[in-house]
Coordinates of C-alpha atoms in Angstrom, one line a residue:
Chain E
M1 CA 9.2 -2.8 13.1
K2 CA 10.8 -6.0 14.4
I3 CA 7.3 -7.5 14.8
A4 CA 6.5 -6.9 11.2
V5 CA 9.7 -8.7 10.2
W6 CA 9.0 -11.9 12.1
E7 CA 5.3 -11.9 11.4
N8 CA 6.1 -12.3 7.8
D9 CA 8.7 -15.0 8.2
P10 CA 6.9 -18.3 8.3
Y11 CA 10.0 -20.2 9.4
I12 CA 10.3 -18.2 12.6
V13 CA 6.5 -18.3 13.3
V14 CA 6.3 -22.0 12.7
S15 CA 9.4 -22.7 14.8
L16 CA 8.1 -20.7 17.7
F17 CA 4.8 -22.4 17.3
V18 CA 6.3 -25.9 17.4
V19 CA 8.3 -25.1 20.5
A20 CA 5.2 -23.6 22.2
V21 CA 3.2 -26.7 21.4
A22 CA 5.9 -29.1 22.6
V23 CA 6.2 -27.1 25.9
G24 CA 2.4 -27.0 26.2
V25 CA 2.0 -30.7 25.8
A26 CA 4.8 -31.4 28.3
L27 CA 3.3 -29.1 30.8
I28 CA -0.1 -30.6 30.5
L29 CA 1.2 -34.1 30.9
K30 CA 3.3 -33.0 33.8
L31 CA 0.9 -30.8 35.7
S32 CA -2.5 -32.4 35.1
K33 CA -3.1 -34.2 38.4
D34 CA -6.7 -35.2 37.7
K35 CA -6.5 -38.5 35.8
T36 CA -10.1 -38.2 34.6
R37 CA -9.3 -34.8 32.9
K38 CA -5.7 -35.2 31.7
M39 CA -6.6 -36.5 28.3
S40 CA -9.4 -34.0 27.8
N41 CA -7.0 -31.1 28.7
L42 CA -4.4 -32.4 26.3
R43 CA -7.0 -32.8 23.6
L44 CA -8.3 -29.2 24.2
F45 CA -4.7 -28.0 23.8
V46 CA -4.1 -30.0 20.6
Q47 CA -7.4 -28.8 19.2
C48 CA -6.4 -25.1 19.8
A49 CA -3.0 -25.8 18.2
A50 CA -4.7 -27.4 15.2
V51 CA -6.9 -24.3 14.7
I52 CA -3.7 -22.2 14.6
V53 CA -2.2 -24.6 12.1
V54 CA -5.3 -24.5 9.9
F55 CA -5.3 -20.7 9.9
M56 CA -1.6 -20.2 10.1
G57 CA -1.8 -17.8 7.1
L58 CA -3.3 -15.2 9.5
L59 CA 0.0 -15.1 11.3
V60 CA 2.6 -15.6 8.6
G61 CA 1.3 -13.5 5.8
P62 CA 2.2 -12.2 3.2
F63 CA -0.4 -9.7 4.2
N64 CA -2.5 -8.0 1.5
Q65 CA -1.3 -4.7 0.3
P66 CA -3.7 -2.0 -0.9
G67 CA -4.5 -2.6 -4.6
S68 CA -3.7 -6.3 -4.5
L69 CA -6.3 -8.8 -5.8
F70 CA -7.6 -9.9 -2.4
A71 CA -7.1 -6.6 -0.6
P72 CA -10.8 -5.9 -0.4
L73 CA -11.2 -9.2 1.6
G74 CA -9.0 -7.9 4.4
I75 CA -5.4 -7.8 5.5
S76 CA -4.6 -11.5 5.7
P77 CA -3.7 -13.7 2.7
R78 CA -6.5 -15.4 0.8
D79 CA -4.8 -18.7 1.7
R80 CA -1.3 -20.0 2.6
L81 CA -1.5 -23.5 1.4
I82 CA 0.9 -26.1 2.8
G83 CA 2.7 -27.8 -0.1
A84 CA 1.4 -25.3 -2.7
D85 CA 4.7 -25.4 -4.6
I86 CA 4.6 -29.1 -4.9
L87 CA 0.9 -29.4 -5.7
G88 CA 1.3 -26.8 -8.5
T89 CA -1.4 -26.5 -11.1
Q90 CA -2.4 -30.1 -10.8
F91 CA -3.9 -29.7 -7.4
P92 CA -3.7 -26.0 -6.5
D93 CA -6.4 -25.7 -3.8
G94 CA -4.4 -27.3 -1.0
I95 CA -4.0 -30.6 0.7
S96 CA -7.2 -32.4 1.7
I97 CA -7.3 -33.1 5.4
P98 CA -10.5 -34.7 6.8
I99 CA -11.4 -31.7 9.0
L100 CA -13.8 -28.8 8.3
A101 CA -11.0 -26.5 7.2
C102 CA -13.4 -24.2 5.4
Y103 CA -12.4 -22.9 1.9
Y104 CA -13.9 -19.5 2.3
P105 CA -12.1 -17.7 5.2
T106 CA -8.7 -16.2 4.6
G107 CA -5.4 -17.5 5.8
R108 CA -6.2 -21.2 5.4
T109 CA -3.5 -23.8 5.0
V110 CA -5.4 -26.9 4.2
T111 CA -8.7 -27.6 2.5
C112 CA -11.9 -29.4 3.4
P113 CA -12.2 -32.5 1.2
I114 CA -16.0 -32.0 0.9
W115 CA -15.3 -28.7 -0.8
H116 CA -12.8 -30.4 -3.1
L117 CA -15.2 -33.2 -4.1
Q118 CA -18.0 -30.8 -4.9
A119 CA -15.9 -28.2 -6.7
Y120 CA -14.0 -30.6 -8.9
V121 CA -17.3 -31.9 -10.3
F122 CA -17.4 -28.8 -12.4
P123 CA -15.5 -29.1 -15.7
F124 CA -14.6 -25.5 -15.5
W125 CA -12.1 -26.3 -12.8
D126 CA -10.0 -27.9 -15.4
Y127 CA -9.2 -24.6 -16.9
P128 CA -7.5 -21.3 -15.9
R129 CA -10.0 -18.9 -14.4
G130 CA -10.6 -15.3 -13.7
Y131 CA -8.1 -14.9 -10.9
Q132 CA -5.1 -16.8 -12.3
V133 CA -5.7 -20.1 -10.6
N134 CA -4.7 -22.6 -13.2
Y135 CA -5.7 -26.3 -13.3
S136 CA -3.7 -28.6 -15.4
T137 CA -5.4 -31.8 -14.4
L138 CA -8.9 -33.1 -15.0
G139 CA -11.6 -32.8 -12.4
I140 CA -11.9 -36.6 -12.1
E141 CA -8.2 -36.9 -11.4
K142 CA -8.4 -34.2 -8.7
I143 CA -11.3 -36.1 -7.1
A144 CA -9.2 -39.2 -7.1
I145 CA -6.3 -37.3 -5.5
T146 CA -8.7 -35.9 -2.8
L147 CA -10.1 -39.4 -2.0
G148 CA -6.5 -40.8 -2.0
M149 CA -5.4 -38.1 0.5
V150 CA -8.4 -38.7 2.7
A151 CA -8.0 -42.4 2.6
A152 CA -4.3 -42.2 3.6
A153 CA -5.1 -39.8 6.4
A154 CA -8.0 -41.9 7.6
I155 CA -6.0 -45.1 7.6
I156 CA -3.4 -43.4 9.8
L157 CA -5.4 -41.4 12.3
G158 CA -9.0 -42.5 11.6
R159 CA -11.6 -40.2 13.1
A160 CA -9.0 -38.8 15.5
F161 CA -9.1 -36.0 13.0
C162 CA -12.7 -35.3 14.3
G163 CA -11.8 -35.7 17.9
W164 CA -8.5 -34.0 18.1
L165 CA -8.0 -31.7 15.1
C166 CA -11.3 -30.4 13.6
P167 CA -11.9 -26.7 14.4
F168 CA -15.6 -27.2 14.5
G169 CA -15.2 -30.1 17.0
L170 CA -13.3 -27.6 19.2
F171 CA -16.2 -25.1 18.8
Q172 CA -18.7 -27.8 19.9
D173 CA -16.5 -28.7 22.8
V174 CA -16.4 -25.1 23.9
L175 CA -20.2 -25.0 23.8
T176 CA -20.3 -28.1 25.9
R177 CA -18.0 -26.4 28.5
I178 CA -20.3 -23.4 28.4
R179 CA -23.2 -25.7 29.2
K180 CA -21.3 -27.3 32.0
T181 CA -20.4 -23.9 33.4
A182 CA -24.1 -23.1 33.4
R183 CA -24.6 -26.4 35.3
L184 CA -27.1 -27.6 32.7
K185 CA -27.4 -31.3 31.9
H186 CA -27.0 -32.6 28.3
L187 CA -29.6 -34.5 26.5
N188 CA -29.1 -37.9 24.8
F189 CA -30.7 -39.3 21.7
S190 CA -32.2 -42.8 22.1
D191 CA -29.8 -45.5 20.9
K192 CA -32.0 -46.1 17.9
T193 CA -32.0 -42.4 16.9
S194 CA -28.3 -42.2 17.5
V195 CA -27.7 -45.1 15.1
K196 CA -30.0 -43.6 12.5
L197 CA -28.2 -40.3 12.7
G198 CA -24.9 -42.1 12.2
Q199 CA -26.4 -43.8 9.1
S200 CA -27.9 -40.5 7.8
R201 CA -24.4 -39.1 7.3
Y202 CA -23.8 -41.3 4.3
I203 CA -27.2 -40.3 2.9
I204 CA -26.2 -36.6 3.4
I205 CA -22.9 -37.0 1.6
A206 CA -24.5 -38.9 -1.3
V207 CA -27.3 -36.3 -1.6
F208 CA -24.9 -33.4 -1.7
M209 CA -22.6 -35.0 -4.3
I210 CA -25.6 -35.7 -6.5
L211 CA -26.8 -32.1 -5.9
S212 CA -23.3 -30.9 -7.0
V213 CA -23.8 -32.6 -10.3
I214 CA -27.4 -31.3 -10.7
F215 CA -26.4 -27.7 -9.9
A216 CA -23.4 -28.0 -12.3
S217 CA -25.6 -29.5 -15.0
Y218 CA -25.4 -26.4 -17.2
A219 CA -21.6 -26.4 -17.0
I220 CA -21.3 -30.2 -17.4
F221 CA -24.1 -31.1 -19.9
G222 CA -25.0 -27.7 -21.4
Y223 CA -28.5 -27.6 -20.1
E224 CA -30.1 -26.8 -16.7
L225 CA -31.5 -29.8 -14.8
I226 CA -32.9 -27.2 -12.4
P227 CA -33.8 -23.8 -13.8
G228 CA -31.8 -20.9 -12.4
T229 CA -28.5 -22.7 -12.0
R230 CA -26.6 -20.9 -14.6
P231 CA -23.5 -19.0 -13.7
G232 CA -24.4 -16.2 -11.3
G233 CA -21.3 -14.9 -9.5
P234 CA -19.2 -11.9 -10.0
E235 CA -16.6 -11.9 -12.7
G236 CA -13.2 -13.0 -11.6
T237 CA -14.4 -15.5 -9.1
E238 CA -15.2 -19.1 -9.5
A239 CA -18.8 -18.4 -8.6
G240 CA -18.8 -16.4 -11.8
I241 CA -17.7 -19.3 -13.8
V242 CA -19.9 -22.0 -12.2
S243 CA -23.4 -22.1 -10.9
N244 CA -24.5 -19.6 -8.3
I245 CA -25.4 -22.6 -6.1
N246 CA -22.3 -24.6 -6.7
E247 CA -20.7 -26.5 -3.8
P248 CA -24.2 -27.1 -2.3
F249 CA -22.9 -28.5 1.0
C250 CA -21.0 -25.3 1.7
L251 CA -24.3 -23.5 1.4
V252 CA -25.5 -25.4 4.4
C253 CA -22.3 -26.1 6.3
P254 CA -22.2 -24.3 9.7
M255 CA -18.4 -24.1 9.6
R256 CA -18.5 -21.4 6.8
P257 CA -20.4 -18.7 8.7
L258 CA -18.5 -19.6 11.9
C259 CA -15.2 -19.0 10.2
I260 CA -16.3 -15.9 8.4
I261 CA -17.9 -14.3 11.5
A262 CA -14.8 -15.2 13.6
E263 CA -12.4 -13.7 11.1
V264 CA -14.6 -10.6 10.8
G265 CA -14.7 -10.4 14.6
I266 CA -10.9 -10.5 14.9
G267 CA -10.5 -8.0 12.1
Q268 CA -9.1 -10.3 9.5
M269 CA -12.0 -10.1 7.0
N270 CA -13.8 -7.0 5.8
W271 CA -17.5 -7.3 6.5
S272 CA -18.7 -4.6 4.2
Y273 CA -17.0 -6.4 1.3
I274 CA -18.2 -9.9 2.3
S275 CA -21.8 -8.8 2.7
Q276 CA -21.9 -7.1 -0.7
I277 CA -20.7 -10.2 -2.6
V278 CA -24.2 -11.4 -3.2
Y279 CA -25.5 -12.0 -6.7
G280 CA -29.1 -13.1 -6.2
P281 CA -31.2 -13.8 -3.2
F282 CA -29.0 -13.6 -0.1
W283 CA -30.5 -16.8 1.3
I284 CA -28.7 -18.8 -1.2
S285 CA -26.4 -16.7 -3.3
G286 CA -24.0 -15.0 -0.9
F287 CA -20.5 -15.9 -2.0
Y288 CA -19.2 -16.0 1.6
L289 CA -22.3 -16.2 3.6
T290 CA -25.9 -17.3 3.0
S291 CA -29.0 -17.1 5.2
I292 CA -29.2 -20.9 5.1
N293 CA -25.6 -21.0 6.5
L294 CA -26.5 -18.7 9.4
I295 CA -29.8 -20.4 10.2
I296 CA -28.1 -23.8 10.3
L297 CA -25.2 -22.5 12.4
A298 CA -27.8 -21.1 14.9
I299 CA -29.6 -24.5 15.0
V300 CA -26.4 -26.4 15.4
I301 CA -25.3 -24.1 18.2
I302 CA -28.5 -24.7 20.0
L303 CA -28.5 -28.4 19.4
S304 CA -24.8 -28.7 20.4
L305 CA -25.6 -27.0 23.7
A306 CA -28.2 -29.6 24.3
Y307 CA -26.5 -32.7 22.7
R308 CA -22.7 -33.1 22.9
R309 CA -21.0 -33.0 19.5
F310 CA -24.3 -32.8 17.7
W311 CA -22.8 -31.9 14.3
C312 CA -20.3 -34.7 14.5
R313 CA -23.2 -37.2 14.5
I314 CA -24.4 -36.0 11.1
C315 CA -21.2 -34.7 9.6
P316 CA -20.6 -36.1 6.1
L317 CA -16.9 -35.5 6.4
G318 CA -16.8 -37.6 9.5
A319 CA -18.7 -40.2 7.5
L320 CA -16.1 -40.1 4.8
T321 CA -13.3 -40.5 7.3
A322 CA -15.1 -43.4 9.0
L323 CA -15.6 -45.0 5.6
F324 CA -11.9 -45.2 5.2
S325 CA -11.1 -46.3 8.8
T326 CA -13.9 -48.3 10.4
F327 CA -15.3 -50.3 7.5
T328 CA -13.9 -53.4 5.8
P329 CA -11.3 -53.6 4.3
F330 CA -9.9 -50.4 5.9
K331 CA -10.9 -51.5 9.4
Q332 CA -8.3 -54.3 9.2
I333 CA -5.5 -51.9 8.4
A334 CA -6.5 -48.8 10.3
L335 CA -3.6 -47.7 12.6
T336 CA -5.4 -45.8 15.3
K337 CA -7.9 -47.9 17.3
L338 CA -9.8 -48.1 20.4
E339 CA -9.3 -51.5 22.1
K340 CA -11.0 -53.2 24.9
D341 CA -9.9 -55.9 27.3
Q342 CA -13.0 -57.9 28.1
Q343 CA -11.3 -59.5 31.1
K344 CA -10.9 -56.2 32.8
C345 CA -14.3 -54.6 31.9
T346 CA -17.0 -54.7 34.5
K347 CA -19.8 -53.4 32.3
C348 CA -20.2 -50.4 34.6
G349 CA -21.2 -48.4 31.5
V350 CA -19.4 -45.2 32.4
C351 CA -17.6 -45.3 28.9
K352 CA -21.0 -45.3 27.2
R353 CA -22.3 -42.4 29.3
V354 CA -19.4 -40.1 28.7
C355 CA -19.1 -40.7 25.0
P356 CA -19.9 -37.4 23.3
T357 CA -21.2 -39.0 20.2
Q358 CA -23.0 -41.8 22.0
A359 CA -20.9 -44.6 20.5
T360 CA -21.7 -47.9 22.1
A361 CA -19.3 -50.4 20.7
M362 CA -16.8 -50.0 23.5
Y363 CA -19.6 -51.0 25.9
E364 CA -21.5 -53.6 23.9
K365 CA -18.7 -55.4 22.1
K366 CA -16.9 -58.2 23.9
G367 CA -13.4 -57.1 23.4
G368 CA -10.6 -56.4 20.9
D369 CA -11.0 -53.6 18.4
V370 CA -14.1 -51.6 19.4
T371 CA -13.6 -48.6 17.1
E372 CA -16.9 -47.8 15.3
S373 CA -17.9 -45.2 12.8
R374 CA -19.5 -43.0 15.4
C375 CA -16.3 -43.1 17.6
M376 CA -14.0 -40.1 17.0
L377 CA -11.2 -41.5 19.1
C378 CA -11.4 -38.6 21.6
A379 CA -10.3 -41.1 24.3
R380 CA -12.8 -39.6 26.8
C381 CA -13.9 -43.2 27.6
V382 CA -10.3 -44.3 28.0
E383 CA -9.6 -41.6 30.6
I384 CA -12.8 -42.1 32.5
C385 CA -12.7 -45.9 32.7
P386 CA -11.5 -46.7 36.2
Y387 CA -10.2 -50.2 35.4
E388 CA -6.6 -50.4 34.7
G389 CA -6.1 -51.3 31.0
A390 CA -9.7 -52.1 30.3
L391 CA -9.8 -49.6 27.5
K392 CA -6.9 -48.3 25.5
M393 CA -6.2 -46.2 22.4
T394 CA -3.5 -47.7 20.2
F395 CA -1.5 -46.6 17.3
A396 CA 0.2 -49.3 15.1
G397 CA -0.3 -51.7 18.0
K398 CA 1.4 -49.5 20.5
T399 CA -0.6 -48.1 23.4
L400 CA -1.0 -44.3 23.3
A401 CA -3.3 -44.1 26.3
K402 CA -5.0 -46.6 28.5
S403 CA -7.5 -46.5 31.3
R404 CA -6.0 -45.9 34.7
N405 CA -7.2 -46.9 38.1
W406 CA -8.3 -43.6 39.5
L407 CA -10.9 -44.8 42.0
P408 CA -10.0 -45.2 45.7
Q409 CA -8.4 -48.6 46.3
N410 CA -11.4 -50.1 48.1
K411 CA -13.7 -49.4 45.2
T412 CA -11.5 -51.0 42.5
D413 CA -11.3 -54.1 44.7
N414 CA -14.9 -54.5 43.9
N415 CA -14.1 -55.5 40.4
P416 CA -15.0 -59.2 40.4
K417 CA -12.7 -59.9 37.5
T418 CA -9.6 -58.4 38.9
A419 CA -10.1 -59.1 42.5
Chain A
M1 CA 48.6 -2.3 -11.6
K2 CA 46.0 -4.9 -12.4
A3 CA 43.2 -2.6 -11.6
E4 CA 44.5 0.0 -14.0
K5 CA 44.8 -2.5 -16.8
G6 CA 41.3 -3.7 -16.2
R7 CA 39.7 -0.2 -16.1
P8 CA 39.5 0.3 -19.9
F9 CA 37.9 -3.1 -20.3
L10 CA 35.2 -2.3 -17.6
V11 CA 34.5 1.1 -19.1
G12 CA 34.1 -0.5 -22.6
L13 CA 31.8 -3.1 -21.1
A14 CA 29.7 -0.5 -19.4
V15 CA 29.4 1.5 -22.6
A16 CA 28.5 -1.6 -24.6
I17 CA 25.8 -2.5 -22.0
I18 CA 24.4 1.0 -22.1
A19 CA 24.4 1.0 -25.9
I20 CA 22.6 -2.4 -26.0
L21 CA 20.0 -1.2 -23.5
A22 CA 19.5 2.2 -25.2
F23 CA 19.3 0.8 -28.7
P24 CA 15.8 -0.8 -28.5
C25 CA 14.4 2.5 -27.0
G26 CA 15.7 4.5 -29.9
Y27 CA 14.6 1.9 -32.3
Q28 CA 11.1 1.8 -30.9
T29 CA 10.9 5.6 -31.1
V30 CA 12.0 5.7 -34.7
Q31 CA 9.6 2.9 -35.6
A32 CA 6.7 4.7 -33.8
Q33 CA 7.5 7.9 -35.6
T34 CA 7.3 6.2 -39.0
E35 CA 4.0 4.6 -38.2
H36 CA 0.9 6.4 -39.3
K37 CA -1.2 7.0 -36.2
T38 CA -4.6 8.4 -35.6
V39 CA -4.6 10.1 -32.2
F40 CA -7.8 10.8 -30.4
T41 CA -8.8 12.3 -27.1
S42 CA -11.7 11.8 -24.8
A43 CA -13.5 14.7 -26.5
D44 CA -13.5 12.9 -30.0
I45 CA -16.7 11.2 -30.9
F46 CA -17.1 8.4 -33.5
I47 CA -20.7 9.0 -34.7
T48 CA -22.8 6.5 -36.7
P49 CA -25.7 8.8 -37.9
D50 CA -27.6 6.0 -39.6
F51 CA -27.8 4.0 -36.4
N52 CA -28.5 7.0 -34.1
S53 CA -25.4 6.2 -32.0
S54 CA -22.0 7.4 -31.0
I55 CA -18.8 6.0 -29.5
R56 CA -16.2 7.8 -27.6
F57 CA -13.2 6.8 -25.4
A58 CA -12.9 8.0 -21.9
I59 CA -9.1 7.8 -22.1
N60 CA -6.9 9.5 -24.7
G61 CA -5.4 7.1 -27.2
S62 CA -4.3 6.3 -30.7
C63 CA -4.8 3.7 -33.4
S64 CA -3.1 2.9 -36.7
E65 CA -6.4 2.6 -38.6
V66 CA -10.0 3.3 -38.0
S67 CA -12.9 2.7 -40.4
L68 CA -16.6 2.8 -40.6
V69 CA -18.2 0.2 -42.9
N70 CA -22.0 -0.5 -42.8
G71 CA -22.2 1.0 -39.3
V72 CA -19.3 -1.1 -37.9
W73 CA -16.4 0.9 -36.4
T74 CA -13.2 -1.1 -36.7
F75 CA -10.1 0.0 -34.8
T76 CA -6.7 -1.4 -35.7
N77 CA -3.8 -1.3 -33.2
L78 CA -5.8 0.7 -30.9
R79 CA -4.0 1.7 -27.7
L80 CA -5.6 3.6 -24.9
N81 CA -3.2 5.5 -22.7
N82 CA -4.2 3.3 -19.7
S83 CA -3.9 0.0 -21.6
Q84 CA -1.1 -2.4 -21.9
A85 CA -1.0 -3.1 -25.6
S86 CA -2.5 -2.5 -29.0
N87 CA -5.9 -3.9 -29.7
N88 CA -8.0 -4.7 -32.7
F89 CA -11.7 -4.7 -32.3
S90 CA -14.9 -3.7 -33.9
I91 CA -18.0 -2.3 -32.5
T92 CA -21.5 -1.4 -33.7
A93 CA -23.9 0.7 -31.6
K94 CA -27.6 1.2 -32.4
D95 CA -29.7 3.8 -30.6
S96 CA -27.1 4.2 -27.8
N97 CA -24.2 6.4 -27.0
L98 CA -21.2 4.5 -25.6
T99 CA -18.2 5.6 -23.6
I100 CA -15.4 3.0 -23.6
Y101 CA -13.2 2.9 -20.5
S102 CA -10.9 0.0 -20.9
L103 CA -10.3 -2.9 -23.2
R104 CA -7.9 -5.8 -23.9
T105 CA -8.5 -7.7 -27.1
G106 CA -7.1 -10.0 -29.7
D107 CA -5.0 -12.6 -27.8
F108 CA -6.8 -15.9 -27.4
N109 CA -4.3 -17.0 -24.8
R110 CA -5.3 -14.3 -22.4
S111 CA -8.6 -13.0 -21.0
S112 CA -10.1 -10.2 -23.1
F113 CA -12.5 -7.6 -22.0
L114 CA -14.3 -4.4 -22.9
R115 CA -15.8 -2.1 -20.3
Y116 CA -18.1 0.7 -21.3
T117 CA -21.0 2.8 -20.3
A118 CA -24.1 2.8 -22.5
Q119 CA -26.7 5.6 -22.6
G120 CA -29.9 4.5 -24.3
E121 CA -31.3 0.9 -24.3
G122 CA -30.1 0.2 -27.8
T123 CA -28.0 -2.6 -29.2
Q124 CA -24.2 -3.0 -29.2
T125 CA -22.3 -5.6 -31.2
V126 CA -18.8 -6.0 -29.9
N127 CA -16.1 -8.2 -31.6
L128 CA -12.9 -8.5 -29.6
Y129 CA -11.4 -10.9 -32.2
P130 CA -12.3 -9.4 -35.5
G131 CA -11.4 -11.6 -38.4
S132 CA -10.5 -14.6 -36.3
T133 CA -11.4 -18.1 -37.5
R134 CA -11.2 -19.8 -34.1
Q135 CA -14.6 -20.0 -32.6
T136 CA -15.2 -19.4 -28.9
H137 CA -17.9 -21.0 -26.7
W138 CA -20.6 -19.1 -24.9
S139 CA -19.3 -20.4 -21.5
E140 CA -16.1 -18.5 -22.0
W141 CA -18.0 -15.2 -22.1
S142 CA -19.6 -13.1 -19.5
V143 CA -21.6 -9.9 -19.6
T144 CA -22.0 -8.2 -16.2
V145 CA -23.7 -5.0 -14.9
P146 CA -23.3 -3.5 -11.5
R147 CA -26.7 -3.2 -9.9
S148 CA -26.6 -3.5 -6.1
G149 CA -23.6 -5.9 -6.6
T150 CA -22.4 -7.4 -9.8
I151 CA -25.2 -9.0 -11.8
W152 CA -24.0 -11.8 -14.0
L153 CA -26.2 -12.2 -17.0
S154 CA -26.7 -15.6 -18.6
E155 CA -26.4 -15.9 -22.3
G156 CA -29.8 -15.1 -23.9
E157 CA -30.5 -12.6 -21.2
N158 CA -29.5 -9.3 -22.7
W159 CA -26.5 -10.8 -24.6
K160 CA -25.7 -13.5 -27.2
L161 CA -22.6 -14.8 -28.7
Q162 CA -22.4 -14.9 -32.5
P163 CA -20.5 -17.5 -34.6
D164 CA -18.0 -14.8 -35.6
N165 CA -17.1 -14.3 -31.9
S166 CA -19.0 -11.0 -31.7
V167 CA -21.2 -10.4 -28.7
I168 CA -24.6 -8.7 -29.1
V169 CA -25.7 -6.8 -26.1
W170 CA -29.2 -5.3 -25.9
G171 CA -31.5 -3.5 -23.5
L172 CA -28.8 -2.5 -21.0
T173 CA -27.8 0.9 -19.8
G174 CA -25.1 2.1 -17.5
N175 CA -21.8 0.3 -16.9
I176 CA -21.4 -2.9 -18.9
S177 CA -18.5 -5.4 -18.9
V178 CA -18.0 -7.9 -21.7
V179 CA -15.4 -10.4 -20.7
R180 CA -14.0 -13.5 -22.3
Y181 CA -12.0 -15.8 -20.0
N182 CA -9.1 -17.6 -21.3
F183 CA -10.1 -21.3 -21.2
S184 CA -7.6 -22.4 -23.8
P185 CA -5.8 -25.6 -23.0
S186 CA -2.4 -23.8 -23.3
Y187 CA -2.0 -24.0 -19.5
R188 CA -2.2 -27.7 -19.5
D189 CA 1.2 -29.3 -19.2
S190 CA 0.5 -31.2 -22.4
N191 CA 4.1 -30.8 -23.5
L192 CA 5.4 -32.6 -20.4
P193 CA 5.9 -36.4 -20.2
L194 CA 2.8 -38.2 -18.9
H195 CA 4.3 -39.0 -15.5
L196 CA 5.0 -35.3 -14.9
Q197 CA 1.5 -34.2 -16.1
H198 CA 0.0 -36.4 -13.5
S199 CA 2.7 -36.4 -10.9
I200 CA 0.4 -35.4 -8.0
A201 CA -2.0 -38.2 -8.7
I202 CA 1.0 -40.7 -9.0
I203 CA 2.5 -39.4 -5.7
T204 CA -0.9 -39.7 -3.9
A205 CA -1.3 -43.2 -5.2
E206 CA 2.2 -44.1 -4.1
V207 CA 1.7 -42.5 -0.6
L208 CA -1.6 -44.4 -0.3
A209 CA 0.0 -47.7 -1.4
T210 CA 2.9 -47.1 1.0
V211 CA 0.5 -46.4 3.9
V212 CA -1.6 -49.5 3.1
A213 CA 1.5 -51.7 2.7
T214 CA 3.0 -50.4 5.9
T215 CA -0.2 -50.9 7.9
V216 CA -0.6 -54.4 6.6
I217 CA 2.9 -55.2 7.6
I218 CA 2.3 -53.7 11.1
Q219 CA -0.9 -55.6 11.5
I220 CA 0.6 -58.9 10.5
T221 CA 3.6 -58.3 12.8
A222 CA 1.2 -57.5 15.7
R223 CA -0.9 -60.6 15.1
R224 CA 2.2 -62.8 15.1
R225 CA 3.2 -61.4 18.4

């Protein structure tokens, strides 16, 4: 009985969570003796904590009662959005945080900006819909709000969102740990391919935004640019109002099936209900899952086992975050940076080798700010660099972490620049 | 002593409150009794012999007026025992027998719907807003049928919206839902001042501007150092 009381009290749950995170961080910083793993351990802990924050609704409720609107979905609340009271009808789908916080699973507290951008293309989102979600602002205004939130977040933390907070990043890191446990070596793309993949992210986001407009054409313009894109979903859902292939990126995003499968696995979502919400061919028209989703998730899992953080190399959300943090004029004002001291660098190349996304700026650039669009500020290069202060991660000019001399003394003496 | 003095006042207040609460109940009962009502049960059938069709309600109910003109059944102040409020609607059925399960009609500010079962692939013409001058748009309407999941039919595919807001449904059997979603702009905060209508956009812009200004100051300070 007592459990039921505190489970439903968000203040107690959040307070306990904050205390647990603070204690966890302190313990990791205190107990991690291996200087080359300290940052990675801390990052893993923060990533796990971020997943709990993103899906805090699964813990705090209010849990669905039989007969409630979302009861068929499962016991957990459809969402438990942070700041929902403030956002009101002007922006009722939750704060945009540049991480893959999928819209579809239950208990979510924040929302993926890519979903926001695609969904608000539809003019229907300006109006109250089947399940009492009211929108009092125009789609274009909501798109501007989304971009504003992403820009502010990206200026402050940059792609640290990808490296430290994204749940799908954690999933890929777990896959990497599984590969390492199996003592398999990772593969690397050639530098040229790696650069091309990084550039392809911007093409991907552009393509999917254009597709959003094309698939919404019947709703926006009154005629179908592509036949078969009229409303196709069940009544009472947004899919019933808009095209049956609305939010096209979500149809291919691997995060959606991962979240759904995970929540079904832990008993938070009802599989029989999810699998029946299909209104057309399953490969494209499942409201919660599509065959494309599942196939892409399988491919991404395989490739992520082979290549570290494979998805992050082509993730359009990472591209959006990078756009607001590593390109002019945002680069000049970005607060979180990776910096290099050329005087202390020996060009040993260990930073380049350990980088999960094969970023090269910290190796190739002469010094100063070496943050690039592929860098997700995971600080793996910082912790592995054996030369004191050669690399450092800074926030607002203050050093958050810097490379430490972890080699035996006789080896560091070989550094010709510091000797 | 004070308590004794106050007791008649409290009793009087309680009586007054009970009377105030009880009055509307009695008034409604009296009013309802004076209304002319046509009561029907699920066994009653509204037949249109010329169109080879019939209509019945699965739930018992009542209405103040029911008429059949040129094959159109019009129900005024219809209330099914499982419905919330009275409804006005008209329905024509050709070559089909209909059983109506639930409905909500008449109020443009709320979603309206009619759920029924059709036997025979005939034609049904449903008007949930009889006599209204306000025209609705096709995109506000949906017709759905449950076949291995809910099938959402596009306009022109077994249904069509007419200029008088009536929906013609043809070629369907089994359970059918005709729904109009409320897309009226009444939910927009148009009565609020402009800055309150767009407060989230303004706040976001302010936050972004503050972040940019702060970071610029930090960068300038760092460079001077």
